[in-house]
Amino acid sequence: MTASPLTLVCSHCLAVNRVPANRIHDRPICGKCQTTLLPTAPVALTDQSFGKFVSRSDVPVLVDFWASWCGPCRMMAPAFAEAAAELSPQFILAKLDTDAAPQTASQFSLSGIPTIILFQRGNEFARQAGAMNTDQIVQWARSSAPRL
């Protein structure tokens, strides 16, 4: 019995792609624009891209809600980038600038930033407020991941 294909949304063109589950470690690329579908660096999301990207991806998406004026957010950015490389392809890490994407940010009743939220097919699965280092982000993501 073969596993069902995974649905992945391209972070560049937002095309929806289907990838055989057993090929997830083969660095799949978008059929439309040839961008890697499972990046090893955080993806920048906007009000326009957030909904489709997070809701259509079968791979859990971990989003860092941040702002450029936030000192702890800036301090956590390198750790989040390192975590993206370590967690790929089991997770896709993304960033949402709360000032540049106020519509999306307001949907989540954030008590502070940075806040990371783990989504599975558009549903919030877990959240954590406050700056973390790379090891803390990786450990939190793996312990919070949905069990499929």
PDB file of N, CA and C in Angstrom, residues 47 65 96-99 101-110:
ATOM      1  N   ASP A  47      -0.539  39.102   4.205  1.00  0.00           N
ATOM      2  CA  ASP A  47      -1.992  38.952   4.323  1.00  0.00           C
ATOM      3  C   ASP A  47      -2.549  38.169   3.150  1.00  0.00           C
ATOM      4  N   PHE A  65       5.273  35.017  14.372  1.00  0.00           N
ATOM      5  CA  PHE A  65       4.635  36.327  14.284  1.00  0.00           C
ATOM      6  C   PHE A  65       5.590  37.314  14.952  1.00  0.00           C
ATOM      7  N   LEU A  96       5.637  35.963   9.692  1.00  0.00           N
ATOM      8  CA  LEU A  96       4.612  36.936   9.348  1.00  0.00           C
ATOM      9  C   LEU A  96       4.892  38.211  10.124  1.00  0.00           C
ATOM     10  N   ASP A  97       5.216  39.292   9.399  1.00  0.00           N
ATOM     11  CA  ASP A  97       5.449  40.604  10.005  1.00  0.00           C
ATOM     12  C   ASP A  97       4.087  41.170  10.398  1.00  0.00           C
ATOM     13  N   THR A  98       3.850  41.299  11.697  1.00  0.00           N
ATOM     14  CA  THR A  98       2.534  41.717  12.177  1.00  0.00           C
ATOM     15  C   THR A  98       2.181  43.148  11.775  1.00  0.00           C
ATOM     16  N   ASP A  99       3.182  43.980  11.524  1.00  0.00           N
ATOM     17  CA  ASP A  99       2.921  45.348  11.065  1.00  0.00           C
ATOM     18  C   ASP A  99       2.572  45.376   9.585  1.00  0.00           C
ATOM     19  N   ALA A 101       1.290  42.801   7.925  1.00  0.00           N
ATOM     20  CA  ALA A 101       0.134  41.930   7.684  1.00  0.00           C
ATOM     21  C   ALA A 101      -0.844  42.026   8.856  1.00  0.00           C
ATOM     22  N   PRO A 102      -1.389  43.220   9.092  1.00  0.00           N
ATOM     23  CA  PRO A 102      -2.238  43.413  10.275  1.00  0.00           C
ATOM     24  C   PRO A 102      -3.541  42.615  10.242  1.00  0.00           C
ATOM     25  N   GLN A 103      -4.105  42.390   9.055  1.00  0.00           N
ATOM     26  CA  GLN A 103      -5.354  41.622   8.971  1.00  0.00           C
ATOM     27  C   GLN A 103      -5.157  40.210   9.495  1.00  0.00           C
ATOM     28  N   THR A 104      -4.110  39.565   9.047  1.00  0.00           N
ATOM     29  CA  THR A 104      -3.843  38.190   9.473  1.00  0.00           C
ATOM     30  C   THR A 104      -3.471  38.155  10.944  1.00  0.00           C
ATOM     31  N   ALA A 105      -2.578  39.041  11.361  1.00  0.00           N
ATOM     32  CA  ALA A 105      -2.133  39.049  12.758  1.00  0.00           C
ATOM     33  C   ALA A 105      -3.303  39.230  13.717  1.00  0.00           C
ATOM     34  N   SER A 106      -4.263  40.073  13.353  1.00  0.00           N
ATOM     35  CA  SER A 106      -5.394  40.352  14.251  1.00  0.00           C
ATOM     36  C   SER A 106      -6.298  39.139  14.452  1.00  0.00           C
ATOM     37  N   GLN A 107      -6.247  38.172  13.571  1.00  0.00           N
ATOM     38  CA  GLN A 107      -7.083  36.970  13.687  1.00  0.00           C
ATOM     39  C   GLN A 107      -6.657  36.059  14.832  1.00  0.00           C
ATOM     40  N   PHE A 108      -5.447  36.247  15.334  1.00  0.00           N
ATOM     41  CA  PHE A 108      -4.898  35.282  16.276  1.00  0.00           C
ATOM     42  C   PHE A 108      -4.792  35.779  17.712  1.00  0.00           C
ATOM     43  N   SER A 109      -5.320  36.950  18.026  1.00  0.00           N
ATOM     44  CA  SER A 109      -5.343  37.476  19.398  1.00  0.00           C
ATOM     45  C   SER A 109      -4.004  37.263  20.098  1.00  0.00           C
ATOM     46  N   LEU A 110      -2.962  37.777  19.479  1.00  0.00           N
ATOM     47  CA  LEU A 110      -1.619  37.612  20.029  1.00  0.00           C
ATOM     48  C   LEU A 110      -1.482  38.406  21.322  1.00  0.00           C
TER      49      LEU A 110
END
